[in-house]
Amino acid sequence: MGEVKQHQPPMTIDEQIENLKNIGLIVEDEEYAKRILNDISYFRLIKAYSLNLKTNEGRYRENITFQQLVDLYLFNANFRQIIFPEIEKIEINVRCRISNYFAEKYGVLGYLEADNFVNVKYHQEFLKDVHEEIRRNSKAPFVKNFRMNYAGGMLPIYALMEVFSFGTLSKFYKNMKNPDKKAIAKSFGIGYTYLESWLESISYVRNICAHYGRLYNAKLSKTPMLYKEYSEAGIGNNRIFGVLLCLKHILKNDNHWNMFVDKIEILFDKYENVDITTMGFKENWKALLENDK
């Protein structure tokens, strides 16, 4: 372990701007910069969106401006906002298909039985998650109704699915028996090993979007298994473009998907300083991402 660093003392907004100028950032309008840094923290804006814009000595490369950093931040915010509704569609669809299938095969309370799953330990952890989700949603009318008016007070699987986090939903699918996973994946026209991998990765991206995180120039720690055609084309799975390809295949019957792709193109045109390669996009990204019309 190297030498432990000491925390730097806090800087006023004026000192933050002076520091940026001293390391080579062009600040054309200091009053504008003050307003921005009063609304968006230095750490969130400067630290995150200066990646790849500095030399090894820690100075900004020539002609990098404060406005460029702001534009990257605004691009990321808009990019995140148009991705989230597509993930929402998948989340709702998967909840529905799993609950319908599982209830029909195992009964509405079949999720309580460890024999209906692969791993007993994971099932025990899942039940802990269930109790926590129910506790957090205890004031929801439908939760109160089942708790107070039904034998045992347990929620049926179709209601329980509505209080699952996407992460819990992904873990539920992962612990289903292979024939059951295959049946769900088949309804999407996808192999179950792919769907399992994709749901985990999409859940991770969903959390980034929900917590105002950065997708621009970010390496993803939960990576999806990509089809061979993509990996052979040099498309990596640790950037957001790889995840978008997964969304494309799950939503292949969605008539609005190509409108989403158009929105991405409009964003790229609006924010010309965006380096799309840092997100895994290839030159022919639009042709790869569009569904056949």
PDB file of C-alpha atoms in Angstrom:
ATOM      1  CA  MET A   1       0.000   0.000   0.000  1.00  0.00           C
ATOM      2  CA  GLY A   2       1.376   3.406  -1.001  1.00  0.00           C
ATOM      3  CA  GLU A   3       1.660   6.502   1.079  1.00  0.00           C
ATOM      4  CA  VAL A   4      -1.675   7.615   2.502  1.00  0.00           C
ATOM      5  CA  LYS A   5      -2.835  10.943   1.094  1.00  0.00           C
ATOM      6  CA  GLN A   6      -4.172  13.808   3.163  1.00  0.00           C
ATOM      7  CA  HIS A   7      -7.516  15.392   2.257  1.00  0.00           C
ATOM      8  CA  GLN A   8      -7.220  18.755   0.588  1.00  0.00           C
ATOM      9  CA  PRO A   9      -8.736  21.774   2.367  1.00  0.00           C
ATOM     10  CA  PRO A  10     -12.057  23.040   0.957  1.00  0.00           C
ATOM     11  CA  MET A  11     -12.035  25.743  -1.694  1.00  0.00           C
ATOM     12  CA  THR A  12     -14.503  28.563  -2.171  1.00  0.00           C
ATOM     13  CA  ILE A  13     -16.131  28.777  -5.588  1.00  0.00           C
ATOM     14  CA  ASP A  14     -13.803  31.667  -6.471  1.00  0.00           C
ATOM     15  CA  GLU A  15     -10.834  29.494  -5.470  1.00  0.00           C
ATOM     16  CA  GLN A  16     -12.211  26.583  -7.514  1.00  0.00           C
ATOM     17  CA  ILE A  17     -12.324  28.776 -10.623  1.00  0.00           C
ATOM     18  CA  GLU A  18      -8.846  30.137  -9.979  1.00  0.00           C
ATOM     19  CA  ASN A  19      -7.530  26.607  -9.565  1.00  0.00           C
ATOM     20  CA  LEU A  20      -9.087  25.554 -12.891  1.00  0.00           C
ATOM     21  CA  LYS A  21      -7.490  28.498 -14.666  1.00  0.00           C
ATOM     22  CA  ASN A  22      -4.118  27.712 -13.089  1.00  0.00           C
ATOM     23  CA  ILE A  23      -4.163  24.192 -14.540  1.00  0.00           C
ATOM     24  CA  GLY A  24      -5.025  25.383 -18.030  1.00  0.00           C
ATOM     25  CA  LEU A  25      -8.818  25.351 -18.280  1.00  0.00           C
ATOM     26  CA  ILE A  26     -10.221  28.266 -20.277  1.00  0.00           C
ATOM     27  CA  VAL A  27     -12.953  30.012 -18.259  1.00  0.00           C
ATOM     28  CA  GLU A  28     -14.469  32.554 -20.620  1.00  0.00           C
ATOM     29  CA  ASP A  29     -17.259  33.782 -18.331  1.00  0.00           C
ATOM     30  CA  GLU A  30     -16.419  33.636 -14.638  1.00  0.00           C
ATOM     31  CA  GLU A  31     -19.876  34.735 -13.465  1.00  0.00           C
ATOM     32  CA  TYR A  32     -21.413  31.913 -15.489  1.00  0.00           C
ATOM     33  CA  ALA A  33     -18.879  29.475 -14.020  1.00  0.00           C
ATOM     34  CA  LYS A  34     -19.766  30.638 -10.500  1.00  0.00           C
ATOM     35  CA  ARG A  35     -23.470  30.008 -11.137  1.00  0.00           C
ATOM     36  CA  ILE A  36     -22.767  26.530 -12.476  1.00  0.00           C
ATOM     37  CA  LEU A  37     -20.456  25.567  -9.608  1.00  0.00           C
ATOM     38  CA  ASN A  38     -23.068  26.791  -7.148  1.00  0.00           C
ATOM     39  CA  ASP A  39     -25.596  24.357  -8.669  1.00  0.00           C
ATOM     40  CA  ILE A  40     -23.383  21.397  -9.635  1.00  0.00           C
ATOM     41  CA  SER A  41     -20.593  20.362  -7.292  1.00  0.00           C
ATOM     42  CA  TYR A  42     -16.978  20.654  -8.378  1.00  0.00           C
ATOM     43  CA  PHE A  43     -16.556  16.943  -7.719  1.00  0.00           C
ATOM     44  CA  ARG A  44     -19.588  15.927  -9.819  1.00  0.00           C
ATOM     45  CA  LEU A  45     -18.793  18.241 -12.722  1.00  0.00           C
ATOM     46  CA  ILE A  46     -15.059  18.852 -12.902  1.00  0.00           C
ATOM     47  CA  LYS A  47     -13.627  15.585 -11.607  1.00  0.00           C
ATOM     48  CA  ALA A  48     -15.980  13.375 -13.623  1.00  0.00           C
ATOM     49  CA  TYR A  49     -15.982  15.198 -16.950  1.00  0.00           C
ATOM     50  CA  SER A  50     -12.295  16.100 -17.125  1.00  0.00           C
ATOM     51  CA  LEU A  51     -11.340  12.489 -17.803  1.00  0.00           C
ATOM     52  CA  ASN A  52      -9.176  12.189 -20.941  1.00  0.00           C
ATOM     53  CA  LEU A  53      -8.950  15.992 -21.187  1.00  0.00           C
ATOM     54  CA  LYS A  54      -5.749  16.411 -19.169  1.00  0.00           C
ATOM     55  CA  THR A  55      -2.087  15.671 -19.789  1.00  0.00           C
ATOM     56  CA  ASN A  56      -0.083  13.298 -17.609  1.00  0.00           C
ATOM     57  CA  GLU A  57       1.079  16.349 -15.652  1.00  0.00           C
ATOM     58  CA  GLY A  58      -2.509  17.108 -14.605  1.00  0.00           C
ATOM     59  CA  ARG A  59      -2.965  20.166 -16.821  1.00  0.00           C
ATOM     60  CA  TYR A  60      -5.789  20.578 -19.304  1.00  0.00           C
ATOM     61  CA  ARG A  61      -4.950  20.009 -22.909  1.00  0.00           C
ATOM     62  CA  GLU A  62      -4.838  23.044 -25.176  1.00  0.00           C
ATOM     63  CA  ASN A  63      -8.125  24.878 -25.859  1.00  0.00           C
ATOM     64  CA  ILE A  64     -10.277  22.945 -23.356  1.00  0.00           C
ATOM     65  CA  THR A  65     -12.974  25.248 -21.994  1.00  0.00           C
ATOM     66  CA  PHE A  66     -15.229  25.270 -18.957  1.00  0.00           C
ATOM     67  CA  GLN A  67     -18.223  25.266 -21.313  1.00  0.00           C
ATOM     68  CA  GLN A  68     -17.035  21.983 -22.841  1.00  0.00           C
ATOM     69  CA  LEU A  69     -17.183  20.322 -19.426  1.00  0.00           C
ATOM     70  CA  VAL A  70     -20.662  21.720 -18.859  1.00  0.00           C
ATOM     71  CA  ASP A  71     -21.764  20.442 -22.278  1.00  0.00           C
ATOM     72  CA  LEU A  72     -20.490  16.949 -21.476  1.00  0.00           C
ATOM     73  CA  TYR A  73     -22.412  17.055 -18.205  1.00  0.00           C
ATOM     74  CA  LEU A  74     -25.595  18.206 -19.958  1.00  0.00           C
ATOM     75  CA  PHE A  75     -25.180  15.583 -22.658  1.00  0.00           C
ATOM     76  CA  ASN A  76     -24.876  12.869 -20.026  1.00  0.00           C
ATOM     77  CA  ALA A  77     -27.989  14.123 -18.212  1.00  0.00           C
ATOM     78  CA  ASN A  78     -30.034  14.085 -21.424  1.00  0.00           C
ATOM     79  CA  PHE A  79     -28.590  10.741 -22.539  1.00  0.00           C
ATOM     80  CA  ARG A  80     -29.497   9.198 -19.190  1.00  0.00           C
ATOM     81  CA  GLN A  81     -33.037  10.587 -19.386  1.00  0.00           C
ATOM     82  CA  ILE A  82     -33.797   9.070 -22.788  1.00  0.00           C
ATOM     83  CA  ILE A  83     -32.356   5.660 -21.836  1.00  0.00           C
ATOM     84  CA  PHE A  84     -34.347   5.311 -18.621  1.00  0.00           C
ATOM     85  CA  PRO A  85     -37.803   4.921 -20.289  1.00  0.00           C
ATOM     86  CA  GLU A  86     -36.452   2.093 -22.476  1.00  0.00           C
ATOM     87  CA  ILE A  87     -35.194   0.277 -19.392  1.00  0.00           C
ATOM     88  CA  GLU A  88     -38.565   0.875 -17.729  1.00  0.00           C
ATOM     89  CA  LYS A  89     -40.315  -0.952 -20.575  1.00  0.00           C
ATOM     90  CA  ILE A  90     -38.055  -3.965 -20.086  1.00  0.00           C
ATOM     91  CA  GLU A  91     -38.471  -3.902 -16.321  1.00  0.00           C
ATOM     92  CA  ILE A  92     -42.272  -3.908 -16.596  1.00  0.00           C
ATOM     93  CA  ASN A  93     -42.305  -6.578 -19.315  1.00  0.00           C
ATOM     94  CA  VAL A  94     -40.008  -8.925 -17.390  1.00  0.00           C
ATOM     95  CA  ARG A  95     -41.989  -8.485 -14.152  1.00  0.00           C
ATOM     96  CA  CYS A  96     -45.178  -9.389 -16.010  1.00  0.00           C
ATOM     97  CA  ARG A  97     -43.841 -12.433 -17.842  1.00  0.00           C
ATOM     98  CA  ILE A  98     -42.083 -13.907 -14.829  1.00  0.00           C
ATOM     99  CA  SER A  99     -45.075 -13.431 -12.501  1.00  0.00           C
ATOM    100  CA  ASN A 100     -47.548 -14.869 -15.029  1.00  0.00           C
ATOM    101  CA  TYR A 101     -45.373 -17.904 -15.711  1.00  0.00           C
ATOM    102  CA  PHE A 102     -44.344 -18.522 -12.116  1.00  0.00           C
ATOM    103  CA  ALA A 103     -47.879 -18.200 -10.706  1.00  0.00           C
ATOM    104  CA  GLU A 104     -49.288 -20.617 -13.277  1.00  0.00           C
ATOM    105  CA  LYS A 105     -46.590 -23.229 -12.664  1.00  0.00           C
ATOM    106  CA  TYR A 106     -45.981 -22.954  -8.916  1.00  0.00           C
ATOM    107  CA  GLY A 107     -48.951 -21.051  -7.516  1.00  0.00           C
ATOM    108  CA  VAL A 108     -49.199 -17.455  -6.359  1.00  0.00           C
ATOM    109  CA  LEU A 109     -47.170 -18.193  -3.208  1.00  0.00           C
ATOM    110  CA  GLY A 110     -44.773 -20.613  -4.880  1.00  0.00           C
ATOM    111  CA  TYR A 111     -41.912 -18.176  -4.390  1.00  0.00           C
ATOM    112  CA  LEU A 112     -41.872 -19.150  -0.692  1.00  0.00           C
ATOM    113  CA  GLU A 113     -40.729 -22.694  -1.510  1.00  0.00           C
ATOM    114  CA  ALA A 114     -36.983 -23.230  -1.890  1.00  0.00           C
ATOM    115  CA  ASP A 115     -37.638 -26.370  -3.988  1.00  0.00           C
ATOM    116  CA  ASN A 116     -38.874 -24.138  -6.802  1.00  0.00           C
ATOM    117  CA  PHE A 117     -35.419 -22.592  -7.182  1.00  0.00           C
ATOM    118  CA  VAL A 118     -31.864 -23.710  -7.856  1.00  0.00           C
ATOM    119  CA  ASN A 119     -29.931 -22.428  -4.859  1.00  0.00           C
ATOM    120  CA  VAL A 120     -31.339 -22.686  -1.316  1.00  0.00           C
ATOM    121  CA  LYS A 121     -28.929 -20.091   0.097  1.00  0.00           C
ATOM    122  CA  TYR A 122     -29.852 -17.549  -2.600  1.00  0.00           C
ATOM    123  CA  HIS A 123     -33.511 -18.281  -1.927  1.00  0.00           C
ATOM    124  CA  GLN A 124     -33.063 -17.498   1.767  1.00  0.00           C
ATOM    125  CA  GLU A 125     -31.384 -14.211   0.855  1.00  0.00           C
ATOM    126  CA  PHE A 126     -34.208 -13.520  -1.569  1.00  0.00           C
ATOM    127  CA  LEU A 127     -36.819 -14.001   1.179  1.00  0.00           C
ATOM    128  CA  LYS A 128     -34.920 -11.503   3.344  1.00  0.00           C
ATOM    129  CA  ASP A 129     -35.042  -9.066   0.410  1.00  0.00           C
ATOM    130  CA  VAL A 130     -38.780  -9.745   0.071  1.00  0.00           C
ATOM    131  CA  HIS A 131     -39.482  -8.921   3.715  1.00  0.00           C
ATOM    132  CA  GLU A 132     -37.429  -5.732   3.413  1.00  0.00           C
ATOM    133  CA  GLU A 133     -39.207  -4.659   0.218  1.00  0.00           C
ATOM    134  CA  ILE A 134     -42.597  -5.295   1.860  1.00  0.00           C
ATOM    135  CA  ARG A 135     -41.530  -3.344   4.951  1.00  0.00           C
ATOM    136  CA  ARG A 136     -40.423  -0.379   2.830  1.00  0.00           C
ATOM    137  CA  ASN A 137     -43.712  -0.446   0.920  1.00  0.00           C
ATOM    138  CA  SER A 138     -45.904  -1.243   3.924  1.00  0.00           C
ATOM    139  CA  LYS A 139     -48.044   1.882   3.464  1.00  0.00           C
ATOM    140  CA  ALA A 140     -48.950   1.114  -0.153  1.00  0.00           C
ATOM    141  CA  PRO A 141     -52.696   0.325  -0.273  1.00  0.00           C
ATOM    142  CA  PHE A 142     -52.305  -2.968  -2.145  1.00  0.00           C
ATOM    143  CA  VAL A 143     -49.631  -4.164   0.293  1.00  0.00           C
ATOM    144  CA  LYS A 144     -51.825  -3.281   3.299  1.00  0.00           C
ATOM    145  CA  ASN A 145     -54.752  -5.070   1.674  1.00  0.00           C
ATOM    146  CA  PHE A 146     -52.924  -8.377   1.268  1.00  0.00           C
ATOM    147  CA  ARG A 147     -51.246  -8.113   4.669  1.00  0.00           C
ATOM    148  CA  MET A 148     -54.522  -7.490   6.516  1.00  0.00           C
ATOM    149  CA  ASN A 149     -57.146  -9.394   4.528  1.00  0.00           C
ATOM    150  CA  TYR A 150     -55.535 -12.575   3.201  1.00  0.00           C
ATOM    151  CA  ALA A 151     -54.551 -15.781   4.979  1.00  0.00           C
ATOM    152  CA  GLY A 152     -50.938 -15.602   6.141  1.00  0.00           C
ATOM    153  CA  GLY A 153     -50.686 -11.962   5.087  1.00  0.00           C
ATOM    154  CA  MET A 154     -48.290 -12.786   2.254  1.00  0.00           C
ATOM    155  CA  LEU A 155     -48.330 -11.073  -1.126  1.00  0.00           C
ATOM    156  CA  PRO A 156     -49.053 -13.188  -4.216  1.00  0.00           C
ATOM    157  CA  ILE A 157     -46.235 -13.268  -6.752  1.00  0.00           C
ATOM    158  CA  TYR A 158     -47.999 -10.879  -9.141  1.00  0.00           C
ATOM    159  CA  ALA A 159     -48.272  -8.234  -6.400  1.00  0.00           C
ATOM    160  CA  LEU A 160     -44.848  -8.938  -4.973  1.00  0.00           C
ATOM    161  CA  MET A 161     -43.304  -8.247  -8.373  1.00  0.00           C
ATOM    162  CA  GLU A 162     -44.522  -4.654  -8.087  1.00  0.00           C
ATOM    163  CA  VAL A 163     -42.372  -3.971  -5.017  1.00  0.00           C
ATOM    164  CA  PHE A 164     -39.253  -5.741  -6.284  1.00  0.00           C
ATOM    165  CA  SER A 165     -36.290  -3.581  -7.146  1.00  0.00           C
ATOM    166  CA  PHE A 166     -34.869  -4.380 -10.581  1.00  0.00           C
ATOM    167  CA  GLY A 167     -31.872  -5.886  -8.798  1.00  0.00           C
ATOM    168  CA  THR A 168     -34.105  -8.259  -6.829  1.00  0.00           C
ATOM    169  CA  LEU A 169     -35.966  -9.122 -10.034  1.00  0.00           C
ATOM    170  CA  SER A 170     -32.666  -9.956 -11.750  1.00  0.00           C
ATOM    171  CA  LYS A 171     -31.601 -12.179  -8.836  1.00  0.00           C
ATOM    172  CA  PHE A 172     -34.999 -13.906  -8.818  1.00  0.00           C
ATOM    173  CA  TYR A 173     -34.600 -14.805 -12.492  1.00  0.00           C
ATOM    174  CA  LYS A 174     -31.018 -15.939 -11.957  1.00  0.00           C
ATOM    175  CA  ASN A 175     -32.119 -18.427  -9.273  1.00  0.00           C
ATOM    176  CA  MET A 176     -34.996 -19.905 -11.286  1.00  0.00           C
ATOM    177  CA  LYS A 177     -34.583 -23.420 -12.646  1.00  0.00           C
ATOM    178  CA  ASN A 178     -33.123 -23.601 -16.141  1.00  0.00           C
ATOM    179  CA  PRO A 179     -36.332 -24.864 -17.834  1.00  0.00           C
ATOM    180  CA  ASP A 180     -38.189 -21.935 -16.254  1.00  0.00           C
ATOM    181  CA  LYS A 181     -35.535 -19.437 -17.317  1.00  0.00           C
ATOM    182  CA  LYS A 182     -35.658 -20.858 -20.820  1.00  0.00           C
ATOM    183  CA  ALA A 183     -39.425 -20.397 -20.995  1.00  0.00           C
ATOM    184  CA  ILE A 184     -39.193 -16.730 -19.986  1.00  0.00           C
ATOM    185  CA  ALA A 185     -36.277 -16.035 -22.326  1.00  0.00           C
ATOM    186  CA  LYS A 186     -38.042 -17.792 -25.210  1.00  0.00           C
ATOM    187  CA  SER A 187     -40.912 -15.320 -24.917  1.00  0.00           C
ATOM    188  CA  PHE A 188     -38.366 -12.609 -25.791  1.00  0.00           C
ATOM    189  CA  GLY A 189     -36.713 -14.734 -28.488  1.00  0.00           C
ATOM    190  CA  ILE A 190     -33.441 -14.785 -26.517  1.00  0.00           C
ATOM    191  CA  GLY A 191     -31.284 -17.551 -25.020  1.00  0.00           C
ATOM    192  CA  TYR A 192     -31.651 -17.724 -21.253  1.00  0.00           C
ATOM    193  CA  THR A 193     -27.933 -17.349 -20.522  1.00  0.00           C
ATOM    194  CA  TYR A 194     -27.985 -14.082 -22.463  1.00  0.00           C
ATOM    195  CA  LEU A 195     -31.139 -12.797 -20.779  1.00  0.00           C
ATOM    196  CA  GLU A 196     -29.730 -13.602 -17.341  1.00  0.00           C
ATOM    197  CA  SER A 197     -26.556 -11.668 -18.117  1.00  0.00           C
ATOM    198  CA  TRP A 198     -28.428  -8.784 -19.728  1.00  0.00           C
ATOM    199  CA  LEU A 199     -30.866  -8.286 -16.863  1.00  0.00           C
ATOM    200  CA  GLU A 200     -28.019  -8.013 -14.377  1.00  0.00           C
ATOM    201  CA  SER A 201     -26.226  -5.440 -16.528  1.00  0.00           C
ATOM    202  CA  ILE A 202     -29.384  -3.482 -17.360  1.00  0.00           C
ATOM    203  CA  SER A 203     -30.241  -3.350 -13.653  1.00  0.00           C
ATOM    204  CA  TYR A 204     -26.804  -1.845 -13.009  1.00  0.00           C
ATOM    205  CA  VAL A 205     -27.299   0.804 -15.721  1.00  0.00           C
ATOM    206  CA  ARG A 206     -30.788   1.530 -14.404  1.00  0.00           C
ATOM    207  CA  ASN A 207     -29.291   2.367 -11.019  1.00  0.00           C
ATOM    208  CA  ILE A 208     -26.760   4.700 -12.641  1.00  0.00           C
ATOM    209  CA  CYS A 209     -29.628   6.498 -14.366  1.00  0.00           C
ATOM    210  CA  ALA A 210     -31.748   6.630 -11.213  1.00  0.00           C
ATOM    211  CA  HIS A 211     -28.922   8.096  -9.131  1.00  0.00           C
ATOM    212  CA  TYR A 212     -27.810  10.734 -11.673  1.00  0.00           C
ATOM    213  CA  GLY A 213     -24.602   8.881 -12.463  1.00  0.00           C
ATOM    214  CA  ARG A 214     -22.269   9.093 -15.420  1.00  0.00           C
ATOM    215  CA  LEU A 215     -22.639   6.958 -18.556  1.00  0.00           C
ATOM    216  CA  TYR A 216     -20.380   9.163 -20.638  1.00  0.00           C
ATOM    217  CA  ASN A 217     -16.817   7.808 -20.795  1.00  0.00           C
ATOM    218  CA  ALA A 218     -17.651   5.251 -18.103  1.00  0.00           C
ATOM    219  CA  LYS A 219     -16.522   1.638 -17.807  1.00  0.00           C
ATOM    220  CA  LEU A 220     -19.346  -0.554 -16.543  1.00  0.00           C
ATOM    221  CA  SER A 221     -18.569  -3.021 -13.772  1.00  0.00           C
ATOM    222  CA  LYS A 222     -21.591  -5.245 -14.573  1.00  0.00           C
ATOM    223  CA  THR A 223     -21.035  -6.268 -18.182  1.00  0.00           C
ATOM    224  CA  PRO A 224     -23.435  -8.159 -20.474  1.00  0.00           C
ATOM    225  CA  MET A 225     -22.595 -11.219 -22.538  1.00  0.00           C
ATOM    226  CA  LEU A 226     -22.728 -10.032 -26.152  1.00  0.00           C
ATOM    227  CA  TYR A 227     -23.644 -11.967 -29.257  1.00  0.00           C
ATOM    228  CA  LYS A 228     -20.640 -13.274 -31.165  1.00  0.00           C
ATOM    229  CA  GLU A 229     -21.386 -11.011 -34.129  1.00  0.00           C
ATOM    230  CA  TYR A 230     -20.796  -7.975 -31.923  1.00  0.00           C
ATOM    231  CA  SER A 231     -17.695  -9.171 -30.110  1.00  0.00           C
ATOM    232  CA  GLU A 232     -16.140 -10.216 -33.428  1.00  0.00           C
ATOM    233  CA  ALA A 233     -16.834  -6.700 -34.730  1.00  0.00           C
ATOM    234  CA  GLY A 234     -14.735  -5.291 -31.890  1.00  0.00           C
ATOM    235  CA  ILE A 235     -17.642  -4.031 -29.795  1.00  0.00           C
ATOM    236  CA  GLY A 236     -16.775  -4.102 -26.105  1.00  0.00           C
ATOM    237  CA  ASN A 237     -19.207  -5.084 -23.377  1.00  0.00           C
ATOM    238  CA  ASN A 238     -17.961  -2.678 -20.702  1.00  0.00           C
ATOM    239  CA  ARG A 239     -19.397   0.496 -22.256  1.00  0.00           C
ATOM    240  CA  ILE A 240     -22.978   1.664 -22.559  1.00  0.00           C
ATOM    241  CA  PHE A 241     -23.242   0.884 -26.283  1.00  0.00           C
ATOM    242  CA  GLY A 242     -22.967  -2.839 -25.537  1.00  0.00           C
ATOM    243  CA  VAL A 243     -25.899  -2.575 -23.122  1.00  0.00           C
ATOM    244  CA  LEU A 244     -27.942  -0.633 -25.689  1.00  0.00           C
ATOM    245  CA  LEU A 245     -27.498  -3.525 -28.114  1.00  0.00           C
ATOM    246  CA  CYS A 246     -28.990  -5.818 -25.479  1.00  0.00           C
ATOM    247  CA  LEU A 247     -31.937  -3.453 -25.024  1.00  0.00           C
ATOM    248  CA  LYS A 248     -32.440  -3.523 -28.782  1.00  0.00           C
ATOM    249  CA  HIS A 249     -32.873  -7.308 -28.852  1.00  0.00           C
ATOM    250  CA  ILE A 250     -35.249  -7.386 -25.883  1.00  0.00           C
ATOM    251  CA  LEU A 251     -37.347  -4.566 -27.380  1.00  0.00           C
ATOM    252  CA  LYS A 252     -37.173  -5.778 -30.972  1.00  0.00           C
ATOM    253  CA  ASN A 253     -40.970  -5.697 -31.274  1.00  0.00           C
ATOM    254  CA  ASP A 254     -41.259  -2.168 -29.888  1.00  0.00           C
ATOM    255  CA  ASN A 255     -42.374   0.153 -32.684  1.00  0.00           C
ATOM    256  CA  HIS A 256     -40.811   3.136 -30.898  1.00  0.00           C
ATOM    257  CA  TRP A 257     -37.270   1.765 -30.626  1.00  0.00           C
ATOM    258  CA  ASN A 258     -35.980   3.480 -33.751  1.00  0.00           C
ATOM    259  CA  MET A 259     -37.369   6.785 -32.465  1.00  0.00           C
ATOM    260  CA  PHE A 260     -35.152   6.267 -29.420  1.00  0.00           C
ATOM    261  CA  VAL A 261     -32.172   5.709 -31.738  1.00  0.00           C
ATOM    262  CA  ASP A 262     -33.044   8.964 -33.543  1.00  0.00           C
ATOM    263  CA  LYS A 263     -33.032  10.776 -30.186  1.00  0.00           C
ATOM    264  CA  ILE A 264     -29.476   9.584 -29.576  1.00  0.00           C
ATOM    265  CA  GLU A 265     -28.426  10.917 -32.980  1.00  0.00           C
ATOM    266  CA  ILE A 266     -30.026  14.289 -32.217  1.00  0.00           C
ATOM    267  CA  LEU A 267     -28.096  14.446 -28.926  1.00  0.00           C
ATOM    268  CA  PHE A 268     -24.818  13.678 -30.688  1.00  0.00           C
ATOM    269  CA  ASP A 269     -25.512  16.461 -33.177  1.00  0.00           C
ATOM    270  CA  LYS A 270     -26.387  18.925 -30.424  1.00  0.00           C
ATOM    271  CA  TYR A 271     -23.303  18.238 -28.286  1.00  0.00           C
ATOM    272  CA  GLU A 272     -20.497  18.198 -30.825  1.00  0.00           C
ATOM    273  CA  ASN A 273     -17.738  17.881 -28.214  1.00  0.00           C
ATOM    274  CA  VAL A 274     -18.985  14.439 -27.196  1.00  0.00           C
ATOM    275  CA  ASP A 275     -16.537  11.669 -28.088  1.00  0.00           C
ATOM    276  CA  ILE A 276     -18.886   8.784 -28.815  1.00  0.00           C
ATOM    277  CA  THR A 277     -16.042   6.253 -28.877  1.00  0.00           C
ATOM    278  CA  THR A 278     -15.642   6.671 -25.092  1.00  0.00           C
ATOM    279  CA  MET A 279     -19.083   5.036 -24.778  1.00  0.00           C
ATOM    280  CA  GLY A 280     -18.268   2.164 -27.142  1.00  0.00           C
ATOM    281  CA  PHE A 281     -20.073   3.575 -30.190  1.00  0.00           C
ATOM    282  CA  LYS A 282     -18.683   2.600 -33.579  1.00  0.00           C
ATOM    283  CA  GLU A 283     -18.834   4.648 -36.777  1.00  0.00           C
ATOM    284  CA  ASN A 284     -21.793   2.560 -37.987  1.00  0.00           C
ATOM    285  CA  TRP A 285     -23.500   2.687 -34.580  1.00  0.00           C
ATOM    286  CA  LYS A 286     -26.909   3.704 -35.934  1.00  0.00           C
ATOM    287  CA  ALA A 287     -27.132   0.817 -38.380  1.00  0.00           C
ATOM    288  CA  LEU A 288     -26.124  -1.568 -35.583  1.00  0.00           C
ATOM    289  CA  LEU A 289     -28.645  -0.156 -33.138  1.00  0.00           C
ATOM    290  CA  GLU A 290     -31.701   0.230 -35.365  1.00  0.00           C
ATOM    291  CA  ASN A 291     -34.220  -2.567 -35.656  1.00  0.00           C
ATOM    292  CA  ASP A 292     -35.278  -3.591 -39.141  1.00  0.00           C
ATOM    293  CA  LYS A 293     -38.250  -1.520 -40.239  1.00  0.00           C
TER     294      LYS A 293
END
